[in-house]
């Protein structure tokens, strides 16, 4: 019986030994398979990134082609700018090339993109959490609405991000400036100067619950009514007041005077004030709401918002701070790789 037990144990040891050999072989095969997969994956990722960048570069080239099918020397400059932005900011070279393409299809010139619009768009995209293409659409429409020169685009981007951090949604800001843009000719302001003057009003009206489109449209109506000399004269005579937003030469007398004139309405009785506003500015709800907000806030309220905007960190500081986060540093690094 002892001999049988010894033989049984020997058989068991042989079986266990073979099992161990099989397990070792399986582990080796598994390790090789994982290694092969990792190697294949590491090869696929840069190939995929290269293909995306190449496709984006071709799309940009197509957007820049003239009637003969040729592209100018600015093509390489735009590609270089896209590379620089991709190496510094979150996002890939391909995404910034797509941004350039979108700007081109929106009618932005090569020189404008190279002279500030491209960089402003990329920085705004970081601040407003927009994709490169969405940031391009936003910036192109905003430049068109405000008639801002290419050299002032970084300044405009700075103003917009300051308003954004005071609670104004970027689309509300765009809607506001799109609707209020006819006022530019009346106040003899345009571009960055116009944006800086009216951005505080956009903030005030947004905080009062007015949507950008409604606020901009109402602002346009109020200014247009203020230039209707005969209409204003009749309203003044009927209610024995002297509201006048214009100089003797018929030009806009400035925002300080604008608020000073609105203050005169406070001297009227509630009944007369309601009737005066209807007669001078019309009876639609958005115009009445806008005047109520501007009268309530007054010149001091406007100056307070201006001060808050000025105290906000500028675009460069905020961009640098965001780029310092681990996730953004990693994203920029992987974009470079």
Short mmCIF file of C-alpha atoms in Angstrom, two decimals:
data_model
loop_
_atom_site.label_atom_id
_atom_site.label_comp_id
_atom_site.label_asym_id
_atom_site.label_seq_id
_atom_site.Cartn_x
_atom_site.Cartn_y
_atom_site.Cartn_z
CA UNK A 1 0.00 0.00 0.00
CA UNK A 2 2.97 2.27 0.70
CA UNK A 3 4.30 1.56 -2.80
CA UNK A 4 0.93 2.40 -4.36
CA UNK A 5 0.77 5.65 -2.41
CA UNK A 6 4.24 6.63 -3.62
CA UNK A 7 3.28 5.93 -7.26
CA UNK A 8 0.10 8.00 -6.88
CA UNK A 9 2.03 10.89 -5.43
CA UNK A 10 4.54 10.68 -8.29
CA UNK A 11 1.72 10.84 -10.86
CA UNK A 12 0.20 13.83 -9.05
CA UNK A 13 3.52 15.66 -9.06
CA UNK A 14 3.85 15.05 -12.81
CA UNK A 15 0.35 16.37 -13.45
CA UNK A 16 0.97 19.48 -11.34
CA UNK A 17 4.30 20.07 -13.07
CA UNK A 18 2.69 19.90 -16.53
CA UNK A 19 -0.07 22.22 -15.34
CA UNK A 20 2.53 24.74 -14.16
CA UNK A 21 4.31 24.51 -17.50
CA UNK A 22 1.06 25.18 -19.35
CA UNK A 23 0.29 28.15 -17.10
CA UNK A 24 3.77 29.58 -17.69
CA UNK A 25 3.37 29.18 -21.45
CA UNK A 26 -0.03 30.85 -21.34
CA UNK A 27 1.37 33.78 -19.33
CA UNK A 28 4.18 34.24 -21.83
CA UNK A 29 1.75 34.23 -24.75
CA UNK A 30 -0.56 36.65 -22.94
CA UNK A 31 2.34 39.01 -22.24
CA UNK A 32 3.46 38.91 -25.86
CA UNK A 33 -0.09 39.56 -27.05
CA UNK A 34 -0.47 42.56 -24.75
CA UNK A 35 2.90 43.89 -25.84
CA UNK A 36 1.99 43.50 -29.49
CA UNK A 37 -1.33 45.25 -28.93
CA UNK A 38 0.38 48.09 -27.08
CA UNK A 39 2.95 48.44 -29.85
CA UNK A 40 0.22 48.48 -32.47
CA UNK A 41 -1.79 50.99 -30.43
CA UNK A 42 1.19 53.29 -29.97
CA UNK A 43 1.76 53.19 -33.70
CA UNK A 44 -1.89 53.82 -34.53
CA UNK A 45 -2.25 56.93 -32.33
CA UNK A 46 0.37 59.09 -34.07
CA UNK A 47 -0.78 57.81 -37.45
CA UNK A 48 -4.34 58.84 -36.60
CA UNK A 49 -3.17 62.27 -35.35
CA UNK A 50 -1.06 62.75 -38.48
CA UNK A 51 -4.01 61.80 -40.71
CA UNK A 52 -6.28 64.28 -38.90
CA UNK A 53 -3.69 67.05 -39.20
CA UNK A 54 -3.13 66.27 -42.87
CA UNK A 55 -6.87 66.32 -43.56
CA UNK A 56 -7.26 69.64 -41.70
CA UNK A 57 -4.32 71.09 -43.66
CA UNK A 58 -5.95 70.04 -46.95
CA UNK A 59 -9.26 71.62 -45.91
CA UNK A 60 -7.43 74.85 -45.11
CA UNK A 61 -5.66 74.71 -48.47
CA UNK A 62 -8.99 74.18 -50.25
CA UNK A 63 -10.46 77.19 -48.43
CA UNK A 64 -7.54 79.34 -49.58
CA UNK A 65 -7.47 78.30 -53.25
CA UNK A 66 -7.93 80.97 -55.88
CA UNK A 67 -9.54 80.51 -59.31
CA UNK A 68 -6.38 78.85 -60.65
CA UNK A 69 -6.29 76.35 -57.79
CA UNK A 70 -3.18 77.93 -56.25
CA UNK A 71 -2.74 79.02 -52.63
CA UNK A 72 -0.69 82.03 -51.59
CA UNK A 73 2.35 82.24 -49.36
CA UNK A 74 0.12 82.91 -46.35
CA UNK A 75 -0.90 79.25 -46.32
CA UNK A 76 2.37 78.16 -44.73
CA UNK A 77 2.17 81.07 -42.28
CA UNK A 78 -1.31 79.97 -41.18
CA UNK A 79 -0.13 76.38 -40.79
CA UNK A 80 2.80 77.63 -38.70
CA UNK A 81 0.44 79.67 -36.50
CA UNK A 82 -1.81 76.61 -36.04
CA UNK A 83 1.25 74.59 -34.98
CA UNK A 84 2.27 77.26 -32.47
CA UNK A 85 -1.22 77.46 -30.99
CA UNK A 86 -1.49 73.67 -30.85
CA UNK A 87 1.82 73.45 -28.98
CA UNK A 88 0.80 76.08 -26.42
CA UNK A 89 -2.95 75.76 -25.92
CA UNK A 90 -5.26 72.82 -25.22
CA UNK A 91 -6.13 71.29 -28.58
CA UNK A 92 -4.33 69.75 -31.52
CA UNK A 93 -2.75 71.26 -34.60
CA UNK A 94 -5.61 69.81 -36.64
CA UNK A 95 -8.20 71.61 -34.50
CA UNK A 96 -6.45 74.95 -34.92
CA UNK A 97 -6.15 74.38 -38.65
CA UNK A 98 -9.90 73.75 -38.68
CA UNK A 99 -10.28 77.02 -36.78
CA UNK A 100 -8.33 78.82 -39.54
CA UNK A 101 -10.55 77.21 -42.17
CA UNK A 102 -13.70 78.34 -40.36
CA UNK A 103 -12.37 81.90 -40.09
CA UNK A 104 -11.61 81.86 -43.82
CA UNK A 105 -15.08 80.62 -44.73
CA UNK A 106 -16.52 83.42 -42.57
CA UNK A 107 -14.74 85.97 -44.76
CA UNK A 108 -11.80 86.78 -42.48
CA UNK A 109 -8.69 87.58 -44.52
CA UNK A 110 -5.34 85.82 -44.20
CA UNK A 111 -3.65 88.98 -42.94
CA UNK A 112 -6.39 89.56 -40.36
CA UNK A 113 -5.96 86.02 -39.02
CA UNK A 114 -2.18 86.45 -38.86
CA UNK A 115 -2.38 89.95 -37.36
CA UNK A 116 -4.48 89.09 -34.33
CA UNK A 117 -7.78 87.45 -35.18
CA UNK A 118 -6.31 83.92 -35.07
CA UNK A 119 -4.69 84.34 -31.68
CA UNK A 120 -7.73 86.16 -30.25
CA UNK A 121 -10.00 83.36 -31.45
CA UNK A 122 -7.82 80.66 -29.91
CA UNK A 123 -7.57 82.48 -26.57
CA UNK A 124 -11.32 83.13 -26.47
CA UNK A 125 -11.92 79.46 -27.14
CA UNK A 126 -9.90 78.61 -24.03
CA UNK A 127 -11.72 81.18 -21.88
CA UNK A 128 -15.25 80.45 -23.08
CA UNK A 129 -14.79 76.66 -23.24
CA UNK A 130 -15.58 76.57 -26.95
CA UNK A 131 -14.22 74.24 -29.59
CA UNK A 132 -11.83 75.85 -32.06
CA UNK A 133 -14.46 75.92 -34.82
CA UNK A 134 -17.18 77.33 -32.54
CA UNK A 135 -14.75 79.98 -31.28
CA UNK A 136 -13.98 80.90 -34.90
CA UNK A 137 -17.67 81.36 -35.74
CA UNK A 138 -18.20 83.42 -32.60
CA UNK A 139 -15.18 85.66 -33.19
CA UNK A 140 -15.94 86.24 -36.86
CA UNK A 141 -19.54 87.27 -36.13
CA UNK A 142 -18.47 89.44 -33.21
CA UNK A 143 -15.87 91.25 -35.31
CA UNK A 144 -18.47 91.85 -37.98
CA UNK A 145 -21.04 93.10 -35.46
CA UNK A 146 -18.63 95.52 -33.79
CA UNK A 147 -16.54 96.41 -36.87
CA UNK A 148 -13.37 95.86 -34.85
CA UNK A 149 -10.06 96.13 -36.69
CA UNK A 150 -7.75 93.11 -36.74
CA UNK A 151 -5.16 94.87 -34.56
CA UNK A 152 -7.80 95.42 -31.85
CA UNK A 153 -9.17 91.86 -31.82
CA UNK A 154 -7.17 90.77 -28.78
CA UNK A 155 -8.54 93.82 -26.99
CA UNK A 156 -12.09 92.88 -28.01
CA UNK A 157 -11.51 89.30 -26.85
CA UNK A 158 -10.31 90.69 -23.53
CA UNK A 159 -13.46 92.82 -23.12
CA UNK A 160 -15.70 89.86 -23.94
CA UNK A 161 -14.02 87.52 -21.46
CA UNK A 162 -14.25 90.18 -18.73
CA UNK A 163 -18.00 90.48 -19.34
CA UNK A 164 -18.24 86.68 -19.42
CA UNK A 165 -16.78 86.49 -15.92
CA UNK A 166 -19.40 89.00 -14.77
CA UNK A 167 -22.09 86.55 -15.83
CA UNK A 168 -22.90 87.43 -19.45
CA UNK A 169 -23.15 84.33 -21.62
CA UNK A 170 -21.07 84.64 -24.78
CA UNK A 171 -24.05 84.07 -27.08
CA UNK A 172 -26.01 86.77 -25.22
CA UNK A 173 -23.09 89.14 -25.74
CA UNK A 174 -22.97 88.35 -29.45
CA UNK A 175 -26.75 88.79 -29.79
CA UNK A 176 -26.59 92.10 -27.94
CA UNK A 177 -23.88 93.58 -30.19
CA UNK A 178 -25.51 92.21 -33.34
CA UNK A 179 -28.75 94.04 -32.55
CA UNK A 180 -27.25 97.24 -31.13
CA UNK A 181 -24.75 97.67 -34.00
CA UNK A 182 -26.89 100.32 -35.87
CA UNK A 183 -26.24 102.63 -32.89
CA UNK A 184 -22.56 102.88 -33.90
CA UNK A 185 -23.28 105.49 -36.57
CA UNK A 186 -25.39 107.51 -34.12
CA UNK A 187 -22.80 107.68 -31.35
CA UNK A 188 -19.82 107.97 -33.73
CA UNK A 189 -18.09 104.98 -32.19
CA UNK A 190 -17.06 101.64 -33.66
CA UNK A 191 -14.82 98.68 -33.02
CA UNK A 192 -13.13 98.27 -29.66
CA UNK A 193 -14.18 101.75 -28.50
CA UNK A 194 -17.84 100.92 -29.16
CA UNK A 195 -17.51 97.49 -27.49
CA UNK A 196 -15.90 98.97 -24.38
CA UNK A 197 -18.61 101.64 -24.14
CA UNK A 198 -21.58 99.31 -24.51
CA UNK A 199 -20.30 96.12 -22.84
CA UNK A 200 -21.13 97.56 -19.36
CA UNK A 201 -24.70 98.12 -20.54
CA UNK A 202 -24.85 94.52 -21.75
CA UNK A 203 -23.75 93.41 -18.26
CA UNK A 204 -26.32 95.63 -16.52
CA UNK A 205 -29.17 94.46 -18.73
CA UNK A 206 -28.13 90.81 -18.49
CA UNK A 207 -28.13 91.06 -14.69
CA UNK A 208 -31.64 92.51 -14.93
CA UNK A 209 -32.76 89.37 -16.78
CA UNK A 210 -32.88 90.74 -20.33
CA UNK A 211 -31.68 88.43 -23.09
CA UNK A 212 -28.96 89.81 -25.35
CA UNK A 213 -31.12 90.05 -28.46
CA UNK A 214 -33.95 91.85 -26.63
CA UNK A 215 -31.55 94.22 -24.84
CA UNK A 216 -29.69 95.15 -28.02
CA UNK A 217 -32.90 95.64 -29.98
CA UNK A 218 -34.42 97.83 -27.25
CA UNK A 219 -31.24 99.91 -27.02
CA UNK A 220 -31.40 100.53 -30.76
CA UNK A 221 -35.03 101.66 -30.52
CA UNK A 222 -34.29 104.08 -27.67
CA UNK A 223 -31.39 105.71 -29.50
CA UNK A 224 -33.34 105.94 -32.75
CA UNK A 225 -36.24 107.57 -30.87
CA UNK A 226 -33.81 110.02 -29.28
CA UNK A 227 -32.76 111.15 -32.77
CA UNK A 228 -36.37 111.70 -33.83
CA UNK A 229 -36.34 115.42 -33.01
CA UNK A 230 -39.99 116.12 -33.85
CA UNK A 231 -41.28 113.18 -31.83
CA UNK A 232 -39.18 114.10 -28.79
CA UNK A 233 -40.24 117.76 -29.08
CA UNK A 234 -43.96 116.86 -29.04
CA UNK A 235 -43.52 114.58 -26.03
CA UNK A 236 -41.54 117.26 -24.17
CA UNK A 237 -44.14 119.94 -24.86
CA UNK A 238 -47.04 117.73 -23.77
CA UNK A 239 -45.44 116.75 -20.47
CA UNK A 240 -43.52 119.98 -19.86
CA UNK A 241 -40.05 118.46 -19.73
CA UNK A 242 -36.84 118.95 -21.72
CA UNK A 243 -35.35 115.54 -22.58
CA UNK A 244 -32.71 115.92 -25.28
CA UNK A 245 -29.97 113.42 -26.11
CA UNK A 246 -28.43 115.55 -28.86
CA UNK A 247 -26.12 118.53 -29.25
CA UNK A 248 -27.17 121.70 -31.06
CA UNK A 249 -25.59 120.21 -34.16
CA UNK A 250 -27.83 117.15 -33.95
CA UNK A 251 -25.12 114.73 -32.76
CA UNK A 252 -25.21 112.38 -29.79
CA UNK A 253 -24.20 114.32 -26.67
CA UNK A 254 -22.57 111.38 -24.87
CA UNK A 255 -23.52 108.76 -22.30
CA UNK A 256 -23.17 111.11 -19.33
CA UNK A 257 -25.78 113.40 -20.87
CA UNK A 258 -27.88 110.36 -21.85
CA UNK A 259 -28.21 109.31 -18.21
CA UNK A 260 -28.71 112.90 -17.10
CA UNK A 261 -31.68 113.22 -19.46
CA UNK A 262 -33.25 109.97 -18.21
CA UNK A 263 -33.02 111.32 -14.66
CA UNK A 264 -35.45 114.08 -15.68
CA UNK A 265 -38.15 111.44 -16.04
CA UNK A 266 -38.00 110.79 -12.29
CA UNK A 267 -39.46 114.26 -11.72
CA UNK A 268 -42.66 113.29 -13.55
CA UNK A 269 -45.53 111.59 -11.79
CA UNK A 270 -45.78 107.86 -12.36
CA UNK A 271 -48.77 108.36 -14.64
CA UNK A 272 -47.08 111.07 -16.72
CA UNK A 273 -43.84 109.08 -16.89
CA UNK A 274 -45.63 106.02 -18.24
CA UNK A 275 -47.45 108.10 -20.86
CA UNK A 276 -44.28 110.02 -21.81
CA UNK A 277 -42.32 106.81 -22.36
CA UNK A 278 -45.09 105.44 -24.58
CA UNK A 279 -45.23 108.64 -26.62
CA UNK A 280 -41.46 109.11 -27.00
CA UNK A 281 -40.12 105.54 -27.14
CA UNK A 282 -43.05 103.28 -27.98
CA UNK A 283 -45.07 100.76 -26.01
CA UNK A 284 -43.23 97.45 -26.51
CA UNK A 285 -42.23 95.59 -23.35
CA UNK A 286 -38.49 95.27 -24.05
CA UNK A 287 -38.02 99.02 -24.62
CA UNK A 288 -39.98 99.88 -21.47
CA UNK A 289 -37.93 97.34 -19.47
CA UNK A 290 -34.64 98.70 -20.78
CA UNK A 291 -35.49 102.30 -19.87
CA UNK A 292 -36.64 101.17 -16.42
CA UNK A 293 -33.32 99.40 -15.84
CA UNK A 294 -31.23 102.32 -17.11
CA UNK A 295 -33.21 104.81 -15.00
CA UNK A 296 -32.89 102.60 -11.92
CA UNK A 297 -29.15 102.02 -12.31
CA UNK A 298 -28.34 105.50 -13.58
CA UNK A 299 -24.91 106.86 -14.38
CA UNK A 300 -23.53 105.60 -11.06
CA UNK A 301 -24.67 102.06 -11.86
CA UNK A 302 -22.98 102.23 -15.25
CA UNK A 303 -19.73 103.49 -13.71
CA UNK A 304 -19.88 100.74 -11.10
CA UNK A 305 -20.02 98.07 -13.82
CA UNK A 306 -17.18 99.77 -15.71
CA UNK A 307 -15.09 99.58 -12.54
CA UNK A 308 -15.94 95.89 -12.07
CA UNK A 309 -14.92 95.16 -15.66
CA UNK A 310 -11.62 97.00 -15.20
CA UNK A 311 -10.87 95.02 -12.04
CA UNK A 312 -11.23 91.70 -13.87
CA UNK A 313 -8.06 89.80 -14.78
CA UNK A 314 -7.03 90.35 -18.39
CA UNK A 315 -7.15 87.71 -21.10
CA UNK A 316 -3.44 86.87 -20.95
CA UNK A 317 -3.39 86.36 -17.16
CA UNK A 318 -6.44 84.12 -17.24
CA UNK A 319 -5.14 82.11 -20.17
CA UNK A 320 -1.77 81.60 -18.46
CA UNK A 321 -3.53 80.48 -15.27
CA UNK A 322 -5.66 77.95 -17.13
CA UNK A 323 -2.68 76.63 -19.06
CA UNK A 324 -0.95 75.92 -15.77
CA UNK A 325 -3.41 73.17 -14.83
CA UNK A 326 -2.23 69.58 -15.18
CA UNK A 327 -5.00 68.58 -17.59
CA UNK A 328 -4.37 71.51 -19.94
CA UNK A 329 -0.59 71.07 -19.78
CA UNK A 330 -1.03 67.40 -20.62
CA UNK A 331 -3.45 68.17 -23.47
CA UNK A 332 -1.05 70.71 -24.98
CA UNK A 333 1.84 68.27 -24.57
CA UNK A 334 -0.01 65.39 -26.19
CA UNK A 335 -1.05 67.71 -29.00
CA UNK A 336 2.63 68.51 -29.59
CA UNK A 337 3.57 64.82 -29.48
#
